[in-house]
Short mmCIF file of C-alpha atoms and ligand atoms in Angstrom, two decimals:
data_model
loop_
_atom_site.label_atom_id
_atom_site.label_comp_id
_atom_site.label_asym_id
_atom_site.label_seq_id
_atom_site.Cartn_x
_atom_site.Cartn_y
_atom_site.Cartn_z
CA MET A 105 -20.84 5.77 -5.90
CA THR A 106 -18.72 8.91 -5.63
CA ASP A 107 -17.92 10.13 -2.12
CA ARG A 108 -20.40 12.78 -1.12
CA LEU A 109 -21.07 15.33 1.57
CA LEU A 110 -24.44 16.50 2.79
CA ILE A 111 -25.08 20.16 3.52
CA VAL A 112 -28.00 20.86 5.81
CA ASP A 113 -29.49 24.29 5.10
CA PHE A 114 -30.72 26.48 7.93
CA GLY A 115 -31.57 29.35 5.59
CA SER A 116 -28.31 31.27 5.25
CA GLN A 117 -27.96 33.51 2.20
CA VAL A 118 -24.66 31.82 1.44
CA THR A 119 -25.44 28.12 1.81
CA GLN A 120 -24.83 27.60 -1.89
CA LEU A 121 -21.31 28.91 -1.44
CA ILE A 122 -20.56 26.06 0.96
CA ALA A 123 -21.59 23.63 -1.77
CA ARG A 124 -19.42 25.37 -4.31
CA ARG A 125 -16.33 25.35 -2.09
CA VAL A 126 -16.81 21.64 -1.34
CA ARG A 127 -17.22 20.83 -5.01
CA GLU A 128 -14.15 22.92 -5.83
CA ALA A 129 -12.30 20.49 -3.56
CA GLY A 130 -13.47 17.72 -5.90
CA VAL A 131 -16.18 16.38 -3.60
CA TYR A 132 -19.77 16.00 -4.72
CA CYS A 133 -22.34 17.42 -2.29
CA GLU A 134 -26.00 18.27 -2.10
CA ILE A 135 -28.03 20.71 -0.01
CA LEU A 136 -31.05 19.57 2.00
CA PRO A 137 -33.33 21.90 3.97
CA PHE A 138 -33.14 21.15 7.69
CA GLN A 139 -36.82 20.09 7.87
CA ALA A 140 -36.23 17.38 5.29
CA VAL A 141 -33.50 15.63 7.29
CA ASP A 142 -34.31 12.27 8.86
CA ASP A 143 -32.68 8.88 9.35
CA ALA A 144 -33.88 7.48 6.05
CA LYS A 145 -32.65 10.48 4.01
CA ILE A 146 -29.21 10.34 5.58
CA LYS A 147 -28.92 6.59 5.09
CA ALA A 148 -30.01 6.83 1.47
CA PHE A 149 -27.61 9.66 0.71
CA ASP A 150 -24.80 7.96 2.59
CA PRO A 151 -22.62 11.05 3.15
CA ARG A 152 -18.98 10.88 4.23
CA GLY A 153 -19.59 14.02 6.28
CA ILE A 154 -22.24 16.60 7.05
CA ILE A 155 -22.01 20.38 7.09
CA LEU A 156 -24.60 22.48 8.92
CA SER A 157 -25.07 25.90 7.34
CA GLY A 158 -25.64 29.26 8.97
CA GLY A 159 -29.09 30.77 9.21
CA PRO A 160 -31.03 33.84 10.31
CA ALA A 161 -32.79 32.28 13.32
CA SER A 162 -31.65 32.24 16.92
CA VAL A 163 -31.37 28.94 18.77
CA THR A 164 -32.37 30.82 21.89
CA GLU A 165 -35.91 31.20 20.54
CA GLY A 166 -38.54 28.50 21.04
CA GLN A 167 -39.46 27.62 17.48
CA SER A 168 -35.97 27.80 16.01
CA PRO A 169 -34.81 25.08 13.60
CA THR A 170 -32.71 22.33 15.10
CA ALA A 171 -30.19 19.87 13.77
CA HIS A 172 -31.98 16.50 13.51
CA PRO A 173 -30.58 13.82 15.89
CA ALA A 174 -29.98 11.57 12.87
CA ILE A 175 -27.08 13.88 11.99
CA PHE A 176 -25.27 12.82 15.15
CA THR A 177 -26.15 9.14 15.03
CA ALA A 178 -24.87 8.80 11.44
CA LYS A 179 -21.35 8.41 12.83
CA VAL A 180 -19.78 10.72 10.27
CA PRO A 181 -17.83 13.95 10.81
CA VAL A 182 -19.92 17.10 11.20
CA LEU A 183 -18.94 20.72 10.65
CA GLY A 184 -21.30 23.39 12.00
CA ILE A 185 -20.99 26.87 10.56
CA CYS A 186 -22.33 29.88 12.53
CA TYR A 187 -25.95 28.93 13.28
CA GLY A 188 -24.87 25.38 12.47
CA GLU A 189 -22.27 25.55 15.24
CA GLN A 190 -24.84 26.87 17.67
CA THR A 191 -27.51 24.27 16.98
CA MET A 192 -24.89 21.53 17.09
CA ALA A 193 -23.57 22.78 20.43
CA LYS A 194 -27.07 22.96 21.85
CA GLU A 195 -28.13 19.53 20.58
CA LEU A 196 -24.99 17.95 22.03
CA GLY A 197 -25.51 19.43 25.48
CA GLY A 198 -23.77 22.80 25.38
CA SER A 199 -25.44 26.18 25.66
CA VAL A 200 -25.89 29.24 23.53
CA GLU A 201 -26.76 32.77 24.59
CA GLY A 202 -28.12 35.69 22.65
CA GLY A 203 -27.97 39.40 23.22
CA HIS A 204 -24.19 39.76 23.11
CA HIS A 205 -22.30 42.26 21.08
CA ARG A 206 -23.20 41.57 17.48
CA GLU A 207 -20.20 40.74 15.39
CA PHE A 208 -20.76 41.50 11.75
CA GLY A 209 -18.19 41.72 8.98
CA ARG A 210 -14.44 41.31 9.14
CA ALA A 211 -13.06 39.98 12.40
CA GLU A 212 -9.86 38.39 13.59
CA VAL A 213 -9.55 34.99 15.17
CA GLU A 214 -6.64 33.88 17.30
CA ILE A 215 -5.66 30.25 16.91
CA LYS A 216 -5.40 28.58 20.31
CA ALA A 217 -4.67 24.96 19.47
CA SER A 218 -3.96 22.79 16.48
CA THR A 219 -6.74 20.72 14.98
CA ARG A 220 -7.21 18.65 11.86
CA LEU A 221 -9.49 21.40 10.56
CA PHE A 222 -6.59 23.87 10.55
CA ASP A 223 -3.90 21.40 9.37
CA GLY A 224 -1.46 23.03 7.00
CA VAL A 225 -3.43 26.29 7.11
CA TRP A 226 -3.36 27.85 10.58
CA GLN A 227 -0.89 27.37 13.46
CA PRO A 228 -1.46 28.10 17.16
CA GLY A 229 -0.62 31.74 17.83
CA ASP A 230 -1.68 32.92 14.33
CA ARG A 231 -4.13 35.78 14.05
CA LYS A 232 -6.26 35.42 10.92
CA GLN A 233 -8.98 37.33 9.15
CA VAL A 234 -12.44 35.78 9.00
CA TRP A 235 -15.99 36.90 8.21
CA MET A 236 -18.45 36.91 11.09
CA SER A 237 -22.16 37.52 11.11
CA HIS A 238 -23.84 36.60 14.36
CA GLY A 239 -25.60 37.90 17.47
CA ASP A 240 -25.73 34.68 19.49
CA ARG A 241 -22.72 32.70 20.60
CA VAL A 242 -21.86 29.41 22.21
CA THR A 243 -21.20 29.92 25.95
CA LYS A 244 -20.82 26.37 27.22
CA LEU A 245 -19.15 23.58 25.29
CA PRO A 246 -20.70 20.15 24.94
CA ALA A 247 -18.67 17.30 26.44
CA GLY A 248 -15.69 16.25 24.34
CA PHE A 249 -15.18 19.67 22.70
CA SER A 250 -12.38 22.14 23.21
CA VAL A 251 -11.80 25.67 21.97
CA VAL A 252 -9.34 25.93 19.10
CA ALA A 253 -9.82 29.60 18.15
CA THR A 254 -11.26 32.71 19.77
CA SER A 255 -12.27 36.16 18.61
CA GLU A 256 -12.98 39.33 20.52
CA ASN A 257 -16.72 38.70 20.67
CA ALA A 258 -16.82 34.93 20.25
CA PRO A 259 -14.71 33.12 22.86
CA PHE A 260 -15.67 29.89 21.07
CA ALA A 261 -14.95 31.08 17.52
CA ALA A 262 -13.86 27.56 16.58
CA ILE A 263 -14.41 24.36 18.56
CA ALA A 264 -13.38 20.80 17.95
CA ASP A 265 -14.04 17.30 19.15
CA GLU A 266 -11.29 15.45 17.31
CA SER A 267 -12.38 11.98 18.41
CA ARG A 268 -15.83 12.22 16.84
CA GLY A 269 -14.71 14.50 13.99
CA TYR A 270 -17.11 17.25 15.10
CA TYR A 271 -16.14 20.86 14.46
CA GLY A 272 -17.89 24.19 14.82
CA VAL A 273 -16.90 27.60 13.53
CA GLN A 274 -18.65 30.83 14.39
CA PHE A 275 -17.27 32.49 11.25
CA HIS A 276 -18.16 31.77 7.62
CA PRO A 277 -15.39 29.83 5.86
CA GLU A 278 -17.42 29.71 2.62
CA VAL A 279 -17.17 33.43 1.79
CA VAL A 280 -14.18 35.08 0.14
CA HIS A 281 -13.79 37.46 3.06
CA THR A 282 -12.44 34.50 5.02
CA PRO A 283 -9.34 34.17 2.82
CA ASP A 284 -8.34 30.72 4.13
CA GLY A 285 -11.92 29.46 4.35
CA ALA A 286 -11.83 27.30 1.22
CA LYS A 287 -8.75 25.49 2.59
CA LEU A 288 -10.53 24.77 5.87
CA LEU A 289 -13.53 23.33 4.03
CA ARG A 290 -11.17 21.27 1.92
CA ASN A 291 -9.54 19.93 5.08
CA PHE A 292 -12.95 18.94 6.38
CA ALA A 293 -14.05 17.26 3.16
CA LEU A 294 -10.83 15.42 2.34
CA ASN A 295 -8.83 14.90 5.53
CA ILE A 296 -11.58 14.68 8.11
CA ALA A 297 -14.54 13.23 6.20
CA GLY A 298 -12.10 11.23 4.07
CA ALA A 299 -13.69 11.92 0.68
CA LYS A 300 -11.39 11.10 -2.21
CA GLY A 301 -11.76 14.40 -4.06
CA ASP A 302 -12.13 12.69 -7.42
CA TRP A 303 -15.31 14.45 -8.53
CA THR A 304 -14.07 16.15 -11.69
CA MET A 305 -15.89 17.27 -14.80
CA ALA A 306 -14.28 14.39 -16.71
CA ALA A 307 -15.79 11.97 -14.19
CA PHE A 308 -19.10 13.79 -14.28
CA ARG A 309 -19.20 13.57 -18.07
CA GLU A 310 -18.71 9.78 -18.00
CA ARG A 311 -21.36 9.30 -15.35
CA ALA A 312 -23.88 11.64 -16.98
CA ILE A 313 -23.48 9.87 -20.32
CA ALA A 314 -24.07 6.49 -18.68
CA GLN A 315 -27.13 7.83 -16.86
CA VAL A 316 -28.64 9.33 -20.01
CA ARG A 317 -28.14 6.05 -21.87
CA ALA A 318 -29.77 4.10 -19.06
CA GLN A 319 -32.72 6.51 -18.85
CA VAL A 320 -33.38 6.89 -22.56
CA GLY A 321 -32.64 3.43 -23.94
CA LYS A 322 -33.58 3.45 -27.60
CA GLY A 323 -36.01 6.36 -27.15
CA LYS A 324 -35.94 9.63 -29.03
CA VAL A 325 -35.03 12.90 -27.30
CA ILE A 326 -35.93 16.41 -28.38
CA CYS A 327 -33.78 19.26 -27.17
CA GLY A 328 -34.62 22.93 -27.54
CA LEU A 329 -31.49 24.82 -28.46
CA SER A 330 -31.25 28.53 -27.71
CA GLY A 331 -27.62 29.34 -28.38
CA GLY A 332 -27.02 29.83 -24.67
CA VAL A 333 -24.53 27.88 -22.58
CA ASP A 334 -26.91 25.50 -20.81
CA SER A 335 -28.84 24.16 -23.77
CA SER A 336 -25.64 23.93 -25.83
CA VAL A 337 -23.92 21.83 -23.19
CA VAL A 338 -27.00 19.60 -22.89
CA ALA A 339 -27.10 19.10 -26.65
CA VAL A 340 -23.43 18.18 -27.02
CA LEU A 341 -23.51 15.88 -23.98
CA LEU A 342 -26.64 14.12 -25.23
CA HIS A 343 -25.28 13.77 -28.71
CA GLU A 344 -22.22 12.09 -27.27
CA ALA A 345 -24.46 9.78 -25.25
CA ILE A 346 -27.14 8.82 -27.75
CA GLY A 347 -26.02 10.11 -31.16
CA ASP A 348 -28.80 10.57 -33.65
CA GLN A 349 -31.53 9.59 -31.20
CA LEU A 350 -31.20 13.28 -30.33
CA GLN A 351 -33.07 15.82 -32.39
CA CYS A 352 -32.46 19.49 -31.64
CA VAL A 353 -35.02 22.15 -32.38
CA PHE A 354 -33.98 25.77 -32.55
CA VAL A 355 -36.99 28.07 -32.43
CA ASP A 356 -35.71 31.32 -33.90
CA HIS A 357 -38.08 33.99 -32.59
CA GLY A 358 -36.22 36.78 -34.34
CA LEU A 359 -35.47 38.39 -30.99
CA LEU A 360 -31.83 37.27 -30.93
CA ARG A 361 -28.68 39.34 -31.10
CA LEU A 362 -26.75 40.11 -34.28
CA ASN A 363 -25.86 36.93 -36.28
CA GLU A 364 -26.79 34.71 -33.35
CA GLY A 365 -29.25 32.54 -35.25
CA GLU A 366 -26.77 31.73 -38.03
CA GLU A 367 -24.05 30.97 -35.47
CA VAL A 368 -26.22 28.42 -33.70
CA VAL A 369 -26.99 26.61 -36.95
CA ARG A 370 -23.39 26.71 -38.11
CA LEU A 371 -21.99 25.34 -34.87
CA PHE A 372 -24.46 22.57 -34.14
CA ARG A 373 -25.57 21.39 -37.55
CA ASP A 374 -22.37 21.97 -39.50
CA HIS A 375 -19.63 21.59 -36.90
CA TYR A 376 -21.08 19.00 -34.50
CA ASN A 377 -23.27 17.32 -37.08
CA ILE A 378 -26.15 17.26 -34.61
CA PRO A 379 -29.58 16.84 -36.25
CA LEU A 380 -31.02 20.35 -35.98
CA ILE A 381 -34.26 21.89 -37.15
CA HIS A 382 -34.05 25.64 -37.57
CA ALA A 383 -37.61 26.88 -37.20
CA ASP A 384 -37.52 30.48 -38.37
CA ALA A 385 -40.66 31.85 -36.75
CA SER A 386 -39.54 35.47 -36.55
CA LYS A 387 -42.44 36.75 -38.67
CA GLU A 388 -45.00 34.96 -36.50
CA PHE A 389 -43.46 36.34 -33.34
CA LEU A 390 -43.41 39.89 -34.72
CA LYS A 391 -47.04 39.57 -35.70
CA ALA A 392 -48.05 38.20 -32.30
CA LEU A 393 -46.18 41.04 -30.59
CA GLU A 394 -47.72 43.78 -32.71
CA GLY A 395 -48.95 46.56 -30.45
CA VAL A 396 -48.11 44.63 -27.26
CA THR A 397 -46.50 47.04 -24.80
CA ASP A 398 -47.17 45.52 -21.38
CA PRO A 399 -44.04 43.62 -20.20
CA GLU A 400 -45.93 40.67 -18.73
CA LYS A 401 -48.14 40.39 -21.80
CA LYS A 402 -45.01 40.40 -23.97
CA ARG A 403 -43.48 37.59 -21.94
CA LYS A 404 -46.65 35.53 -21.99
CA THR A 405 -47.18 36.06 -25.74
CA ILE A 406 -43.64 34.95 -26.49
CA GLY A 407 -43.76 32.01 -24.08
CA ALA A 408 -47.05 30.69 -25.48
CA LEU A 409 -46.05 31.04 -29.12
CA PHE A 410 -42.69 29.47 -28.39
CA ILE A 411 -44.42 26.38 -27.07
CA ASP A 412 -46.79 26.27 -30.06
CA VAL A 413 -43.95 26.44 -32.57
CA PHE A 414 -41.85 23.94 -30.66
CA GLU A 415 -44.75 21.53 -30.41
CA ALA A 416 -45.57 21.83 -34.12
CA GLU A 417 -41.93 21.09 -35.04
CA ALA A 418 -41.82 18.16 -32.63
CA LYS A 419 -44.98 16.72 -34.18
CA LYS A 420 -43.52 17.08 -37.67
CA ILE A 421 -40.66 14.79 -36.74
CA GLY A 422 -43.03 12.26 -35.26
CA GLY A 423 -42.73 13.29 -31.61
CA ALA A 424 -40.40 11.89 -28.97
CA GLU A 425 -40.65 10.26 -25.59
CA PHE A 426 -38.18 12.64 -23.94
CA LEU A 427 -37.60 16.36 -23.73
CA ALA A 428 -34.11 17.52 -22.71
CA GLN A 429 -33.80 20.60 -20.53
CA GLY A 430 -30.90 22.60 -19.16
CA THR A 431 -32.25 22.75 -15.61
CA LEU A 432 -29.47 23.72 -13.18
CA TYR A 433 -28.95 22.96 -9.49
CA PRO A 434 -30.05 26.40 -8.23
CA ASP A 435 -33.47 25.74 -9.87
CA VAL A 436 -33.72 22.43 -8.03
CA ILE A 437 -32.55 23.37 -4.53
CA GLU A 438 -35.48 23.71 -2.24
CA SER A 439 -34.20 26.60 -0.20
CA VAL A 440 -35.38 27.35 3.29
CA SER A 441 -37.73 30.29 3.35
CA PHE A 442 -38.20 32.14 6.59
CA THR A 443 -40.46 34.75 5.10
CA GLY A 444 -43.32 32.30 4.74
CA GLY A 445 -45.96 32.37 2.07
CA PRO A 446 -45.52 32.26 -1.67
CA SER A 447 -43.24 34.88 -3.14
CA VAL A 448 -44.70 37.40 -5.56
CA THR A 449 -44.08 37.02 -9.27
CA ILE A 450 -41.76 39.80 -10.32
CA LYS A 451 -41.51 38.55 -13.90
CA SER A 452 -42.89 35.40 -15.44
CA HIS A 453 -39.90 33.55 -16.82
CA HIS A 454 -40.02 32.03 -20.20
CA ASN A 455 -39.07 28.41 -20.73
CA VAL A 456 -40.56 25.32 -22.30
CA GLY A 457 -41.92 24.18 -18.94
CA GLY A 458 -45.49 23.56 -20.12
CA LEU A 459 -44.46 21.19 -22.88
CA PRO A 460 -43.63 17.89 -21.24
CA ALA A 461 -47.10 17.52 -19.72
CA ARG A 462 -48.87 18.78 -22.85
CA MET A 463 -47.00 16.38 -25.09
CA ASN A 464 -46.72 13.58 -22.59
CA MET A 465 -42.91 13.65 -22.62
CA LYS A 466 -40.52 12.67 -19.86
CA LEU A 467 -37.72 15.03 -18.90
CA VAL A 468 -34.01 14.47 -19.38
CA GLU A 469 -32.10 16.96 -17.23
CA PRO A 470 -28.42 16.03 -17.20
CA LEU A 471 -27.30 19.32 -15.60
CA ARG A 472 -29.64 19.34 -12.62
CA GLU A 473 -26.78 18.69 -10.20
CA LEU A 474 -24.58 21.50 -11.48
CA PHE A 475 -24.00 25.16 -10.78
CA LYS A 476 -23.55 27.57 -13.68
CA ASP A 477 -19.77 27.69 -13.41
CA GLU A 478 -19.68 23.89 -13.35
CA VAL A 479 -21.78 23.80 -16.52
CA ARG A 480 -19.15 26.05 -18.08
CA ALA A 481 -16.40 23.68 -16.92
CA LEU A 482 -18.34 20.77 -18.41
CA GLY A 483 -18.71 22.72 -21.65
CA ARG A 484 -14.92 23.15 -21.77
CA GLU A 485 -14.50 19.46 -21.00
CA LEU A 486 -16.77 18.68 -23.97
CA GLY A 487 -14.69 20.93 -26.20
CA LEU A 488 -17.25 23.66 -26.80
CA PRO A 489 -15.72 26.93 -28.07
CA ALA A 490 -14.64 29.34 -25.34
CA ASP A 491 -16.77 32.21 -26.60
CA LEU A 492 -19.87 30.06 -26.26
CA VAL A 493 -18.94 28.59 -22.89
CA ASN A 494 -18.27 32.02 -21.39
CA ARG A 495 -21.24 33.70 -23.03
CA HIS A 496 -23.35 35.99 -20.83
CA PRO A 497 -26.82 34.69 -19.95
CA PHE A 498 -29.50 35.75 -22.42
CA PRO A 499 -33.19 35.79 -21.48
CA GLY A 500 -35.69 33.52 -23.22
CA PRO A 501 -37.85 36.43 -24.47
CA GLY A 502 -34.70 37.93 -25.99
CA LEU A 503 -34.49 41.52 -27.14
CA ALA A 504 -38.26 42.00 -26.73
CA ILE A 505 -37.73 42.77 -23.04
CA ARG A 506 -34.97 45.23 -23.90
CA ILE A 507 -37.30 47.40 -25.98
CA PRO A 508 -39.81 49.04 -23.66
CA GLY A 509 -42.98 49.71 -25.66
CA ASP A 510 -44.07 47.92 -28.80
CA ILE A 511 -41.73 45.76 -30.85
CA THR A 512 -41.04 46.36 -34.52
CA LYS A 513 -38.49 44.88 -36.88
CA ASP A 514 -36.84 48.31 -37.27
CA LYS A 515 -36.40 48.70 -33.54
CA LEU A 516 -34.97 45.20 -33.25
CA ASP A 517 -32.49 45.87 -36.03
CA LEU A 518 -31.46 49.15 -34.42
CA LEU A 519 -30.96 47.54 -31.03
CA ARG A 520 -28.95 44.67 -32.53
CA LYS A 521 -26.51 47.21 -34.00
CA VAL A 522 -26.15 49.17 -30.75
CA ASP A 523 -25.69 45.97 -28.75
CA ALA A 524 -23.02 44.67 -31.14
CA VAL A 525 -20.93 47.87 -30.88
CA TYR A 526 -21.21 47.86 -27.09
CA LEU A 527 -20.18 44.20 -26.73
CA ASP A 528 -17.36 44.68 -29.22
CA GLU A 529 -15.90 47.47 -27.06
CA ILE A 530 -16.32 45.39 -23.90
CA ARG A 531 -14.46 42.50 -25.49
CA LYS A 532 -11.71 44.79 -26.81
CA ALA A 533 -11.24 46.22 -23.33
CA GLY A 534 -10.89 42.67 -21.96
CA LEU A 535 -13.83 43.15 -19.62
CA TYR A 536 -16.30 40.58 -20.99
CA ASP A 537 -15.48 37.81 -18.52
CA GLU A 538 -15.56 40.15 -15.52
CA ILE A 539 -19.16 41.08 -16.28
CA TRP A 540 -22.17 38.86 -15.59
CA GLN A 541 -24.29 40.47 -18.30
CA ALA A 542 -23.95 43.48 -20.57
CA PHE A 543 -26.52 44.67 -23.06
CA ALA A 544 -28.20 47.69 -24.57
CA VAL A 545 -31.80 48.79 -24.15
CA LEU A 546 -33.61 50.80 -26.80
CA LEU A 547 -35.61 53.52 -25.09
CA PRO A 548 -39.03 54.65 -26.29
CA VAL A 549 -37.77 58.23 -26.24
CA ARG A 550 -36.54 60.52 -28.98
CA THR A 551 -34.18 63.32 -28.20
CA VAL A 552 -32.76 66.30 -30.04
CA GLY A 553 -29.13 66.27 -31.04
CA VAL A 554 -26.74 67.97 -33.39
CA MET A 555 -24.51 66.18 -35.84
CA GLY A 556 -22.32 68.14 -38.20
CA ASP A 557 -24.38 71.22 -38.90
CA GLY A 558 -27.71 69.47 -38.72
CA ARG A 559 -30.32 68.83 -36.09
CA THR A 560 -31.15 65.23 -35.27
CA TYR A 561 -34.26 63.89 -33.58
CA ASP A 562 -33.47 60.26 -32.90
CA GLN A 563 -33.77 57.55 -30.37
CA ALA A 564 -32.03 57.24 -27.00
CA CYS A 565 -30.56 54.03 -25.69
CA ALA A 566 -29.36 52.83 -22.31
CA LEU A 567 -26.39 50.59 -21.67
CA ARG A 568 -26.45 48.09 -18.82
CA ALA A 569 -23.66 45.98 -17.35
CA VAL A 570 -23.83 44.14 -14.06
CA THR A 571 -21.75 41.89 -11.87
CA SER A 572 -23.52 39.04 -10.12
CA THR A 573 -22.97 35.46 -9.03
CA ASP A 574 -26.40 34.07 -9.74
CA GLY A 575 -28.56 36.82 -11.22
CA MET A 576 -30.54 37.10 -7.98
CA THR A 577 -28.74 40.23 -6.86
CA ALA A 578 -26.51 42.43 -8.96
CA ASP A 579 -24.35 45.55 -8.92
CA TYR A 580 -23.82 47.87 -11.84
CA TYR A 581 -20.37 47.56 -13.38
CA PRO A 582 -18.14 50.59 -12.65
CA PHE A 583 -16.78 51.31 -16.14
CA ASP A 584 -14.35 54.17 -16.29
CA HIS A 585 -15.64 57.29 -17.97
CA ALA A 586 -13.20 57.13 -20.87
CA PHE A 587 -14.61 53.70 -21.77
CA LEU A 588 -18.21 54.90 -21.60
CA GLY A 589 -17.34 57.96 -23.68
CA ARG A 590 -15.72 55.78 -26.33
CA VAL A 591 -18.72 53.46 -26.56
CA ALA A 592 -21.20 56.34 -26.73
CA ASN A 593 -19.18 57.97 -29.47
CA ARG A 594 -19.05 54.80 -31.55
CA ILE A 595 -22.75 54.07 -31.15
CA ILE A 596 -23.82 57.53 -32.22
CA ASN A 597 -21.43 57.58 -35.14
CA GLU A 598 -22.06 54.05 -36.36
CA VAL A 599 -25.73 53.47 -35.66
CA ARG A 600 -27.94 55.80 -37.60
CA GLY A 601 -31.16 56.42 -35.66
CA VAL A 602 -29.62 56.67 -32.19
CA ASN A 603 -28.36 60.05 -30.95
CA ARG A 604 -28.13 59.68 -27.17
CA VAL A 605 -26.54 57.12 -24.89
CA THR A 606 -27.11 56.73 -21.15
CA TYR A 607 -25.62 54.31 -18.62
CA ASP A 608 -27.87 52.51 -16.14
CA ILE A 609 -26.39 52.52 -12.62
CA THR A 610 -29.22 50.75 -10.81
CA SER A 611 -28.36 47.72 -8.72
CA LYS A 612 -30.64 44.73 -8.08
CA PRO A 613 -32.53 45.11 -5.81
CA PRO A 614 -34.16 47.60 -6.12
CA GLY A 615 -33.94 47.33 -9.91
CA THR A 616 -33.93 44.10 -11.91
CA ILE A 617 -31.25 43.20 -14.42
CA GLU A 618 -33.49 43.35 -17.47
CA TRP A 619 -35.66 46.42 -17.96
CA GLU A 620 -38.88 44.44 -18.31
P1 LIG B 249 -34.04 39.97 -13.83
O1 LIG B 249 -34.36 40.91 -14.95
O2 LIG B 249 -35.27 39.29 -13.27
O3 LIG B 249 -33.17 38.82 -14.49
O4 LIG B 249 -33.20 40.61 -12.77
C1 LIG B 249 -32.41 37.88 -13.78
C2 LIG B 249 -31.69 37.01 -14.77
O5 LIG B 249 -32.63 36.20 -15.49
C3 LIG B 249 -32.56 36.46 -16.88
N1 LIG B 249 -33.93 36.40 -17.38
C4 LIG B 249 -34.45 35.33 -18.01
N2 LIG B 249 -33.90 34.17 -18.37
N3 LIG B 249 -35.95 33.49 -19.31
C5 LIG B 249 -34.65 33.26 -19.04
O6 LIG B 249 -34.16 32.20 -19.42
C6 LIG B 249 -36.57 34.65 -18.97
O7 LIG B 249 -37.76 34.84 -19.22
C7 LIG B 249 -35.78 35.62 -18.30
N4 LIG B 249 -36.05 36.86 -17.81
C8 LIG B 249 -34.88 37.31 -17.25
C9 LIG B 249 -31.92 37.82 -16.99
O8 LIG B 249 -31.31 38.00 -18.26
C10 LIG B 249 -30.95 37.78 -15.85
O9 LIG B 249 -29.80 37.04 -16.17
#
């Protein structure tokens, strides 16, 4: 088994970043909510080391989450970060006090002593920038620990017990605002926990292929292909593992971007020689969407029809025991919720989730351990074309949720043209890879314009571009005005039927990325 680290989540917003930094060091790791930790789980996972995340609670309050004793009887190195440091200190016999000066944002630590955690990164006497976010602080060290760094408001900014391999940092090494943080986490994973650092995408590919073969045997697998990164990587990986036992089904709902449908068929059927059914259901989808204006109703209509078409195609080929899905790690992590209660549905997401039960199929999910950027790395490893691997996410319901109001073929065609011009300019400006998602929205508004000597009364569109790391929060992309002017000019000149262009500068929250 590959060397692995366990990350215990106490509910920090940035716990996933710890996992990413550890994996970037070539060490496989998983996140477990603090309530789920017990002796059996730790034994079964067999980690080389454990990292305790930060969290919003205060250890000075009665009901606050604590680090399970099994963490300290496992006899492996432990690194506590922020709240993780505090709960570790408390559990091991130190004390923590609240109500001090809150330290939030950039801070400076002064290195007081050398430690294996700082090896090759920080020397005694250095003053280094870190990111702090805490109100409580450790005030008495547990036996065996000493202070290795201080900050103005955290006299125990970093503590170490070298003999047991226990370390605590009040700052967050996982965020970019702690410039040396990734190196410290690497030191913990490789030098202190002793992981080999051999978890690469090449190794993952081998292991995933072996696992798929073992799971599937001689069974048949159906994979829904959308043209997006995740399903494409799943398809190519599975094809490598089980060859023609894989049958891909591409449900073309007619809500795709310009030429996208043809590109999917060309790449997978013609280039990779993967058995692919192209179910062109665009007419059925348009008919089902006729007159539907409510966003949720649109999503539900598309989702339900998608499943019907997929199921019909699957039946035609005689069914299959397995359904492959591009589920990613963020969908699997059971994150700690301190808000309590179920969260409200903002938008019902479209996927083929209802199918496995309805058709009595088992799931094959070879990407369920990976983050999005790791899926991209795997795609590169598998030799998928760069423009596909780096493609922006595209929602299941497609352009339908980028056309507020009812959907018609004419509107879809118009939007496809606007979108293509916009993306072309973004690519030409070399900005595509800096942006999480960029797309156009066709507004249900007509405006008056003047072109040449004539009056126009045409449609308005909005352009959207956001930066994000996971789609959960997002900022609008700050294009310069010359760029926006150029795009607007091209759209109005090249796309007949659109005479006004606006740029959406809403962040998420309070907005969402898509308009519906
Ligand atoms: P919102 O609009 O909720 O979108 O801020 C967050 C991210 O999710 C994508 N999205 C979807 N992806 N099926 C998907 O596979 C869907 O139904 C769906 N709706 C939104 C959206 O494009 C953005 O990346």
